[in-house]
PDB file of C-alpha atoms in Angstrom:
ATOM      1  CA  LEU U   1       3.442   8.592  10.283  1.00  0.00           C
ATOM      2  CA  ALA U   2       2.670  12.270  10.642  1.00  0.00           C
ATOM      3  CA  LYS U   3       0.697  13.229  13.729  1.00  0.00           C
ATOM      4  CA  THR U   4      -2.566  15.063  13.147  1.00  0.00           C
ATOM      5  CA  THR U   5      -4.539  17.368  15.433  1.00  0.00           C
ATOM      6  CA  GLN U   6      -8.189  18.226  14.877  1.00  0.00           C
ATOM      7  CA  PRO U   7     -10.995  19.577  17.077  1.00  0.00           C
ATOM      8  CA  ILE U   8     -12.752  17.012  19.207  1.00  0.00           C
ATOM      9  CA  SER U   9     -16.206  18.251  18.317  1.00  0.00           C
ATOM     10  CA  MET U  10     -18.120  20.826  16.294  1.00  0.00           C
ATOM     11  CA  ASP U  11     -21.758  21.863  16.173  1.00  0.00           C
ATOM     12  CA  SER U  12     -23.622  23.274  13.207  1.00  0.00           C
ATOM     13  CA  TYR U  13     -27.090  23.812  11.829  1.00  0.00           C
ATOM     14  CA  GLU U  14     -28.661  22.505   8.684  1.00  0.00           C
ATOM     15  CA  GLY U  15     -27.803  24.488   5.579  1.00  0.00           C
ATOM     16  CA  GLN U  16     -24.577  25.901   6.938  1.00  0.00           C
ATOM     17  CA  GLU U  17     -21.107  25.309   5.576  1.00  0.00           C
ATOM     18  CA  VAL U  18     -18.836  23.426   7.949  1.00  0.00           C
ATOM     19  CA  ASN U  19     -15.067  23.671   7.884  1.00  0.00           C
ATOM     20  CA  ILE U  20     -12.976  21.205   9.888  1.00  0.00           C
ATOM     21  CA  THR U  21      -9.293  22.024  10.123  1.00  0.00           C
ATOM     22  CA  CYS U  22      -6.583  19.464  10.691  1.00  0.00           C
ATOM     23  CA  SER U  23      -3.047  20.329  11.728  1.00  0.00           C
ATOM     24  CA  HIS U  24      -0.168  18.150  10.509  1.00  0.00           C
ATOM     25  CA  ASN U  25       3.014  20.107  11.111  1.00  0.00           C
ATOM     26  CA  ASN U  26       5.413  17.242  10.368  1.00  0.00           C
ATOM     27  CA  ILE U  27       3.878  16.133   7.099  1.00  0.00           C
ATOM     28  CA  ALA U  28       6.423  14.517   4.792  1.00  0.00           C
ATOM     29  CA  THR U  29       7.013  15.380   1.161  1.00  0.00           C
ATOM     30  CA  ASN U  30       5.328  12.228  -0.126  1.00  0.00           C
ATOM     31  CA  ASP U  31       2.394  12.269   2.303  1.00  0.00           C
ATOM     32  CA  TYR U  32      -1.174  12.615   1.112  1.00  0.00           C
ATOM     33  CA  ILE U  33      -3.992  13.988   3.249  1.00  0.00           C
ATOM     34  CA  THR U  34      -7.062  11.802   3.478  1.00  0.00           C
ATOM     35  CA  TRP U  35     -10.378  12.272   5.233  1.00  0.00           C
ATOM     36  CA  TYR U  36     -12.763   9.566   6.354  1.00  0.00           C
ATOM     37  CA  GLN U  37     -16.335   9.825   7.651  1.00  0.00           C
ATOM     38  CA  GLN U  38     -17.871   7.446  10.184  1.00  0.00           C
ATOM     39  CA  PHE U  39     -21.555   7.229  10.994  1.00  0.00           C
ATOM     40  CA  PRO U  40     -22.676   5.597  14.239  1.00  0.00           C
ATOM     41  CA  SER U  41     -22.525   1.802  14.126  1.00  0.00           C
ATOM     42  CA  GLN U  42     -20.784   1.801  10.739  1.00  0.00           C
ATOM     43  CA  GLY U  43     -17.235   1.488   9.487  1.00  0.00           C
ATOM     44  CA  PRO U  44     -15.386   4.572   8.246  1.00  0.00           C
ATOM     45  CA  ARG U  45     -15.916   5.669   4.685  1.00  0.00           C
ATOM     46  CA  PHE U  46     -13.363   7.425   2.482  1.00  0.00           C
ATOM     47  CA  ILE U  47     -14.432  10.977   1.638  1.00  0.00           C
ATOM     48  CA  ILE U  48     -11.625  12.800  -0.101  1.00  0.00           C
ATOM     49  CA  GLN U  49      -7.868  12.874  -0.595  1.00  0.00           C
ATOM     50  CA  GLY U  50      -5.473  15.596  -1.660  1.00  0.00           C
ATOM     51  CA  TYR U  51      -1.837  16.561  -1.906  1.00  0.00           C
ATOM     52  CA  LYS U  52      -1.916  20.324  -2.393  1.00  0.00           C
ATOM     53  CA  THR U  53      -4.168  23.269  -3.266  1.00  0.00           C
ATOM     54  CA  LYS U  54      -7.816  22.289  -3.632  1.00  0.00           C
ATOM     55  CA  VAL U  55      -9.678  19.082  -4.348  1.00  0.00           C
ATOM     56  CA  THR U  56     -13.439  18.880  -4.782  1.00  0.00           C
ATOM     57  CA  ASN U  57     -15.788  15.971  -5.234  1.00  0.00           C
ATOM     58  CA  GLU U  58     -19.509  15.427  -4.896  1.00  0.00           C
ATOM     59  CA  VAL U  59     -19.283  15.216  -1.109  1.00  0.00           C
ATOM     60  CA  ALA U  60     -16.729  17.768   0.051  1.00  0.00           C
ATOM     61  CA  SER U  61     -13.834  20.062  -0.734  1.00  0.00           C
ATOM     62  CA  LEU U  62     -10.353  19.836   0.679  1.00  0.00           C
ATOM     63  CA  PHE U  63      -8.197  22.935   0.965  1.00  0.00           C
ATOM     64  CA  ILE U  64      -4.460  22.566   1.473  1.00  0.00           C
ATOM     65  CA  PRO U  65      -2.208  25.631   1.804  1.00  0.00           C
ATOM     66  CA  ALA U  66       1.178  25.830   0.156  1.00  0.00           C
ATOM     67  CA  ASP U  67       3.110  24.762   3.279  1.00  0.00           C
ATOM     68  CA  ARG U  68       0.804  21.710   3.672  1.00  0.00           C
ATOM     69  CA  LYS U  69       1.037  21.912   7.466  1.00  0.00           C
ATOM     70  CA  SER U  70      -2.718  21.984   7.755  1.00  0.00           C
ATOM     71  CA  SER U  71      -5.780  21.127   5.720  1.00  0.00           C
ATOM     72  CA  THR U  72      -9.453  22.040   5.854  1.00  0.00           C
ATOM     73  CA  LEU U  73     -12.331  19.771   5.020  1.00  0.00           C
ATOM     74  CA  SER U  74     -15.296  21.805   3.830  1.00  0.00           C
ATOM     75  CA  LEU U  75     -18.819  20.391   3.829  1.00  0.00           C
ATOM     76  CA  PRO U  76     -21.258  22.647   1.968  1.00  0.00           C
ATOM     77  CA  ARG U  77     -24.802  23.079   3.251  1.00  0.00           C
ATOM     78  CA  VAL U  78     -24.769  20.306   5.825  1.00  0.00           C
ATOM     79  CA  SER U  79     -27.848  18.318   6.729  1.00  0.00           C
ATOM     80  CA  LEU U  80     -28.753  16.178   9.708  1.00  0.00           C
ATOM     81  CA  SER U  81     -27.361  13.168   7.857  1.00  0.00           C
ATOM     82  CA  ASP U  82     -23.876  14.679   7.932  1.00  0.00           C
ATOM     83  CA  THR U  83     -23.732  14.109  11.687  1.00  0.00           C
ATOM     84  CA  ALA U  84     -20.726  11.817  11.994  1.00  0.00           C
ATOM     85  CA  VAL U  85     -17.118  11.570  13.095  1.00  0.00           C
ATOM     86  CA  TYR U  86     -14.586  12.906  10.610  1.00  0.00           C
ATOM     87  CA  TYR U  87     -11.012  11.620  10.631  1.00  0.00           C
ATOM     88  CA  CYS U  88      -7.999  13.325   9.110  1.00  0.00           C
ATOM     89  CA  LEU U  89      -5.116  11.031   8.172  1.00  0.00           C
ATOM     90  CA  VAL U  90      -1.734  11.784   6.693  1.00  0.00           C
ATOM     91  CA  LYS U  91       0.329   9.115   5.048  1.00  0.00           C
ATOM     92  CA  GLY U  92       2.553   8.552   2.079  1.00  0.00           C
ATOM     93  CA  PRO U  93       3.487   5.588  -0.039  1.00  0.00           C
ATOM     94  CA  GLY U  94       6.134   4.189   2.284  1.00  0.00           C
ATOM     95  CA  GLY U  95       5.666   1.664   5.094  1.00  0.00           C
ATOM     96  CA  GLY U  96       2.733  -0.263   3.764  1.00  0.00           C
ATOM     97  CA  ASN U  97      -0.876   0.843   3.719  1.00  0.00           C
ATOM     98  CA  LYS U  98      -1.400   0.868   7.478  1.00  0.00           C
ATOM     99  CA  LEU U  99      -3.486   3.792   8.682  1.00  0.00           C
ATOM    100  CA  THR U 100      -3.556   5.460  12.073  1.00  0.00           C
ATOM    101  CA  PHE U 101      -6.912   6.866  13.083  1.00  0.00           C
ATOM    102  CA  GLY U 102      -7.029   9.477  15.820  1.00  0.00           C
ATOM    103  CA  THR U 103     -10.192  10.261  17.752  1.00  0.00           C
ATOM    104  CA  GLY U 104     -11.520  12.426  14.933  1.00  0.00           C
ATOM    105  CA  THR U 105     -13.960  15.339  15.037  1.00  0.00           C
ATOM    106  CA  GLN U 106     -17.522  14.649  16.107  1.00  0.00           C
ATOM    107  CA  LEU U 107     -19.755  16.863  13.962  1.00  0.00           C
ATOM    108  CA  LYS U 108     -23.281  17.354  15.208  1.00  0.00           C
ATOM    109  CA  VAL U 109     -25.780  18.983  12.868  1.00  0.00           C
ATOM    110  CA  GLU U 110     -29.032  20.291  14.288  1.00  0.00           C
ATOM    111  CA  LEU U 111     -32.186  21.760  12.817  1.00  0.00           C
TER     112      LEU U 111
ATOM    113  CA  ASN X   1     -20.686  -6.358  -5.295  1.00  0.00           C
ATOM    114  CA  ALA X   2     -21.145  -6.840  -1.584  1.00  0.00           C
ATOM    115  CA  GLY X   3     -17.873  -5.078  -0.750  1.00  0.00           C
ATOM    116  CA  VAL X   4     -16.572  -6.161   2.660  1.00  0.00           C
ATOM    117  CA  THR X   5     -18.759  -8.494   4.702  1.00  0.00           C
ATOM    118  CA  GLN X   6     -18.309  -9.541   8.319  1.00  0.00           C
ATOM    119  CA  THR X   7     -19.874 -12.238  10.435  1.00  0.00           C
ATOM    120  CA  PRO X   8     -21.287 -12.295  13.001  1.00  0.00           C
ATOM    121  CA  LYS X   9     -22.776  -8.840  13.553  1.00  0.00           C
ATOM    122  CA  PHE X  10     -23.080  -9.330  17.305  1.00  0.00           C
ATOM    123  CA  GLN X  11     -21.518 -11.776  19.739  1.00  0.00           C
ATOM    124  CA  VAL X  12     -21.489 -12.226  23.505  1.00  0.00           C
ATOM    125  CA  LEU X  13     -18.768 -14.380  25.023  1.00  0.00           C
ATOM    126  CA  LYS X  14     -17.814 -15.410  28.503  1.00  0.00           C
ATOM    127  CA  THR X  15     -14.290 -14.842  29.707  1.00  0.00           C
ATOM    128  CA  GLY X  16     -12.024 -17.599  28.429  1.00  0.00           C
ATOM    129  CA  GLN X  17     -14.173 -18.604  25.493  1.00  0.00           C
ATOM    130  CA  SER X  18     -12.788 -18.563  21.990  1.00  0.00           C
ATOM    131  CA  MET X  19     -14.258 -17.416  18.723  1.00  0.00           C
ATOM    132  CA  THR X  20     -13.368 -16.462  15.171  1.00  0.00           C
ATOM    133  CA  LEU X  21     -14.555 -13.346  13.394  1.00  0.00           C
ATOM    134  CA  GLN X  22     -14.930 -13.807   9.669  1.00  0.00           C
ATOM    135  CA  CYS X  23     -14.280 -11.250   6.962  1.00  0.00           C
ATOM    136  CA  ALA X  24     -14.562 -11.497   3.194  1.00  0.00           C
ATOM    137  CA  GLN X  25     -14.170  -9.035   0.335  1.00  0.00           C
ATOM    138  CA  ASP X  26     -15.149  -9.341  -3.294  1.00  0.00           C
ATOM    139  CA  MET X  27     -13.132  -6.455  -4.703  1.00  0.00           C
ATOM    140  CA  ASN X  28     -10.025  -8.509  -5.510  1.00  0.00           C
ATOM    141  CA  HIS X  29      -7.966  -6.474  -3.053  1.00  0.00           C
ATOM    142  CA  ASN X  30      -4.604  -7.743  -1.930  1.00  0.00           C
ATOM    143  CA  SER X  31      -4.510  -5.939   1.411  1.00  0.00           C
ATOM    144  CA  MET X  32      -6.823  -6.646   4.319  1.00  0.00           C
ATOM    145  CA  TYR X  33      -6.978  -5.305   7.874  1.00  0.00           C
ATOM    146  CA  TRP X  34      -8.527  -5.858  11.279  1.00  0.00           C
ATOM    147  CA  TYR X  35      -9.248  -2.899  13.556  1.00  0.00           C
ATOM    148  CA  ARG X  36     -10.917  -2.508  16.917  1.00  0.00           C
ATOM    149  CA  GLN X  37     -12.795   0.542  18.078  1.00  0.00           C
ATOM    150  CA  ASP X  38     -13.539   1.158  21.733  1.00  0.00           C
ATOM    151  CA  PRO X  39     -16.282   3.603  22.774  1.00  0.00           C
ATOM    152  CA  GLY X  40     -15.379   7.207  21.964  1.00  0.00           C
ATOM    153  CA  MET X  41     -12.065   6.202  20.452  1.00  0.00           C
ATOM    154  CA  GLY X  42     -10.580   6.029  17.011  1.00  0.00           C
ATOM    155  CA  LEU X  43      -9.762   2.777  15.288  1.00  0.00           C
ATOM    156  CA  ARG X  44      -6.674   0.830  16.256  1.00  0.00           C
ATOM    157  CA  LEU X  45      -5.031  -1.629  13.898  1.00  0.00           C
ATOM    158  CA  ILE X  46      -4.791  -5.200  15.230  1.00  0.00           C
ATOM    159  CA  TYR X  47      -3.313  -7.085  12.286  1.00  0.00           C
ATOM    160  CA  TYR X  48      -3.058  -6.631   8.590  1.00  0.00           C
ATOM    161  CA  SER X  49      -2.254  -8.747   5.564  1.00  0.00           C
ATOM    162  CA  ALA X  50      -0.557  -7.295   2.515  1.00  0.00           C
ATOM    163  CA  SER X  51      -1.218 -10.398   0.421  1.00  0.00           C
ATOM    164  CA  GLU X  52      -2.410 -13.971   0.623  1.00  0.00           C
ATOM    165  CA  GLY X  53      -0.184 -15.922   2.962  1.00  0.00           C
ATOM    166  CA  THR X  54       1.316 -12.917   4.739  1.00  0.00           C
ATOM    167  CA  THR X  55       0.265 -11.222   7.959  1.00  0.00           C
ATOM    168  CA  ASP X  56       1.803  -8.567  10.153  1.00  0.00           C
ATOM    169  CA  LYS X  57       1.112  -7.109  13.573  1.00  0.00           C
ATOM    170  CA  GLY X  58      -0.482  -3.745  14.007  1.00  0.00           C
ATOM    171  CA  GLU X  59      -0.728  -1.508  17.034  1.00  0.00           C
ATOM    172  CA  VAL X  60      -2.634  -3.872  19.379  1.00  0.00           C
ATOM    173  CA  PRO X  61      -2.040  -7.538  18.380  1.00  0.00           C
ATOM    174  CA  ASN X  62      -1.871  -9.147  21.825  1.00  0.00           C
ATOM    175  CA  GLY X  63      -4.636 -11.687  22.440  1.00  0.00           C
ATOM    176  CA  TYR X  64      -5.439 -12.136  18.763  1.00  0.00           C
ATOM    177  CA  ASN X  65      -4.435 -14.365  15.890  1.00  0.00           C
ATOM    178  CA  VAL X  66      -5.257 -14.009  12.218  1.00  0.00           C
ATOM    179  CA  SER X  67      -5.432 -16.190   9.149  1.00  0.00           C
ATOM    180  CA  ARG X  68      -5.408 -15.046   5.554  1.00  0.00           C
ATOM    181  CA  LEU X  69      -7.225 -18.051   4.199  1.00  0.00           C
ATOM    182  CA  ASN X  70      -7.144 -16.880   0.602  1.00  0.00           C
ATOM    183  CA  LYS X  71      -7.273 -13.602  -1.252  1.00  0.00           C
ATOM    184  CA  ARG X  72     -10.904 -13.017  -0.283  1.00  0.00           C
ATOM    185  CA  GLU X  73     -10.953 -14.014   3.369  1.00  0.00           C
ATOM    186  CA  PHE X  74      -9.167 -12.762   6.488  1.00  0.00           C
ATOM    187  CA  SER X  75     -10.241 -14.113   9.873  1.00  0.00           C
ATOM    188  CA  LEU X  76      -9.521 -12.878  13.389  1.00  0.00           C
ATOM    189  CA  ARG X  77      -9.411 -15.327  16.277  1.00  0.00           C
ATOM    190  CA  LEU X  78      -9.674 -14.719  19.991  1.00  0.00           C
ATOM    191  CA  GLU X  79      -8.272 -17.809  21.700  1.00  0.00           C
ATOM    192  CA  SER X  80      -9.246 -16.867  25.254  1.00  0.00           C
ATOM    193  CA  ALA X  81     -11.520 -13.852  25.354  1.00  0.00           C
ATOM    194  CA  ALA X  82     -11.097 -11.219  28.062  1.00  0.00           C
ATOM    195  CA  PRO X  83     -13.402  -8.337  29.086  1.00  0.00           C
ATOM    196  CA  SER X  84     -10.765  -5.916  27.757  1.00  0.00           C
ATOM    197  CA  GLN X  85     -11.520  -7.254  24.286  1.00  0.00           C
ATOM    198  CA  THR X  86     -15.058  -5.937  24.418  1.00  0.00           C
ATOM    199  CA  SER X  87     -15.144  -3.682  21.382  1.00  0.00           C
ATOM    200  CA  VAL X  88     -16.415  -3.211  17.852  1.00  0.00           C
ATOM    201  CA  TYR X  89     -14.244  -4.982  15.309  1.00  0.00           C
ATOM    202  CA  PHE X  90     -13.927  -3.734  11.761  1.00  0.00           C
ATOM    203  CA  CYS X  91     -12.411  -5.485   8.807  1.00  0.00           C
ATOM    204  CA  ALA X  92     -11.165  -3.489   5.825  1.00  0.00           C
ATOM    205  CA  SER X  93      -9.506  -4.041   2.488  1.00  0.00           C
ATOM    206  CA  SER X  94      -7.626  -1.938  -0.024  1.00  0.00           C
ATOM    207  CA  GLU X  95      -5.861  -2.120  -3.322  1.00  0.00           C
ATOM    208  CA  ASP X  96      -2.128  -2.373  -3.389  1.00  0.00           C
ATOM    209  CA  GLN X  97      -0.495   0.822  -2.434  1.00  0.00           C
ATOM    210  CA  GLY X  98      -0.229   3.071  -5.396  1.00  0.00           C
ATOM    211  CA  SER X  99      -2.085   0.768  -7.776  1.00  0.00           C
ATOM    212  CA  SER X 100      -5.009   3.177  -7.997  1.00  0.00           C
ATOM    213  CA  GLY X 101      -2.913   6.195  -8.688  1.00  0.00           C
ATOM    214  CA  ARG X 102      -2.859   8.702  -5.869  1.00  0.00           C
ATOM    215  CA  LEU X 103      -5.463   6.983  -3.697  1.00  0.00           C
ATOM    216  CA  TYR X 104      -2.965   5.551  -1.284  1.00  0.00           C
ATOM    217  CA  ASN X 105      -5.207   5.486   1.750  1.00  0.00           C
ATOM    218  CA  GLU X 106      -8.598   4.357   0.467  1.00  0.00           C
ATOM    219  CA  GLN X 107      -9.654   1.459   2.606  1.00  0.00           C
ATOM    220  CA  PHE X 108     -13.105  -0.117   2.356  1.00  0.00           C
ATOM    221  CA  PHE X 109     -14.629  -1.115   5.659  1.00  0.00           C
ATOM    222  CA  GLY X 110     -17.120  -3.764   6.635  1.00  0.00           C
ATOM    223  CA  PRO X 111     -20.154  -3.117   8.885  1.00  0.00           C
ATOM    224  CA  GLY X 112     -18.388  -4.295  12.035  1.00  0.00           C
ATOM    225  CA  THR X 113     -18.862  -6.971  14.694  1.00  0.00           C
ATOM    226  CA  ARG X 114     -19.960  -5.826  18.120  1.00  0.00           C
ATOM    227  CA  LEU X 115     -18.324  -8.134  20.676  1.00  0.00           C
ATOM    228  CA  THR X 116     -19.070  -8.211  24.377  1.00  0.00           C
ATOM    229  CA  VAL X 117     -16.991 -10.330  26.743  1.00  0.00           C
ATOM    230  CA  LEU X 118     -18.538 -10.893  30.139  1.00  0.00           C
TER     231      LEU X 118
END
């Protein structure tokens, strides 16, 4: 499983755009990049997944450069309710569907 | 659909006591998982089950046993609880790898069981 590195914490204010970057230098050809969100006292929740370029859904955008050694989760116009821990995971189709969660990025949104 | 449900929500045990954490999913998923999360840490995989009747160890299996009772249910048992097992336990399920196209890593998590061992 590819190792990921992301900031331990980030602070932002309501209405701002937040970008969380994840480094995954040893990503394999078949690996996908997946982000999860975890609110306090809840289980993680899938946010978005991508392989290359850009993916957008109703919650976030995921930007992946051509070399795929990093990825950026972009949250537009955050609100207080976006305060959570965000996990970046990299895994492909081999080796079962076991996931390895790091410590994630604690995002704190203030007024 | 209820998704993934876990019981109990909270539990306090004394050292040496045993208990079983229950998990059920109604999404017809083949794969199910048990994780633990210690304060300020990410999730660590305890055991997982790729299908009914099969189980496999994860990163931290010592002190735990699991049973995949049927396709819906996956239980986690602590035979002799220790203070080091104080944690929040999450159950999750997912479709078979690749069966939903490119969503290889979409796991659905339950609300968790907060366990304290005194």
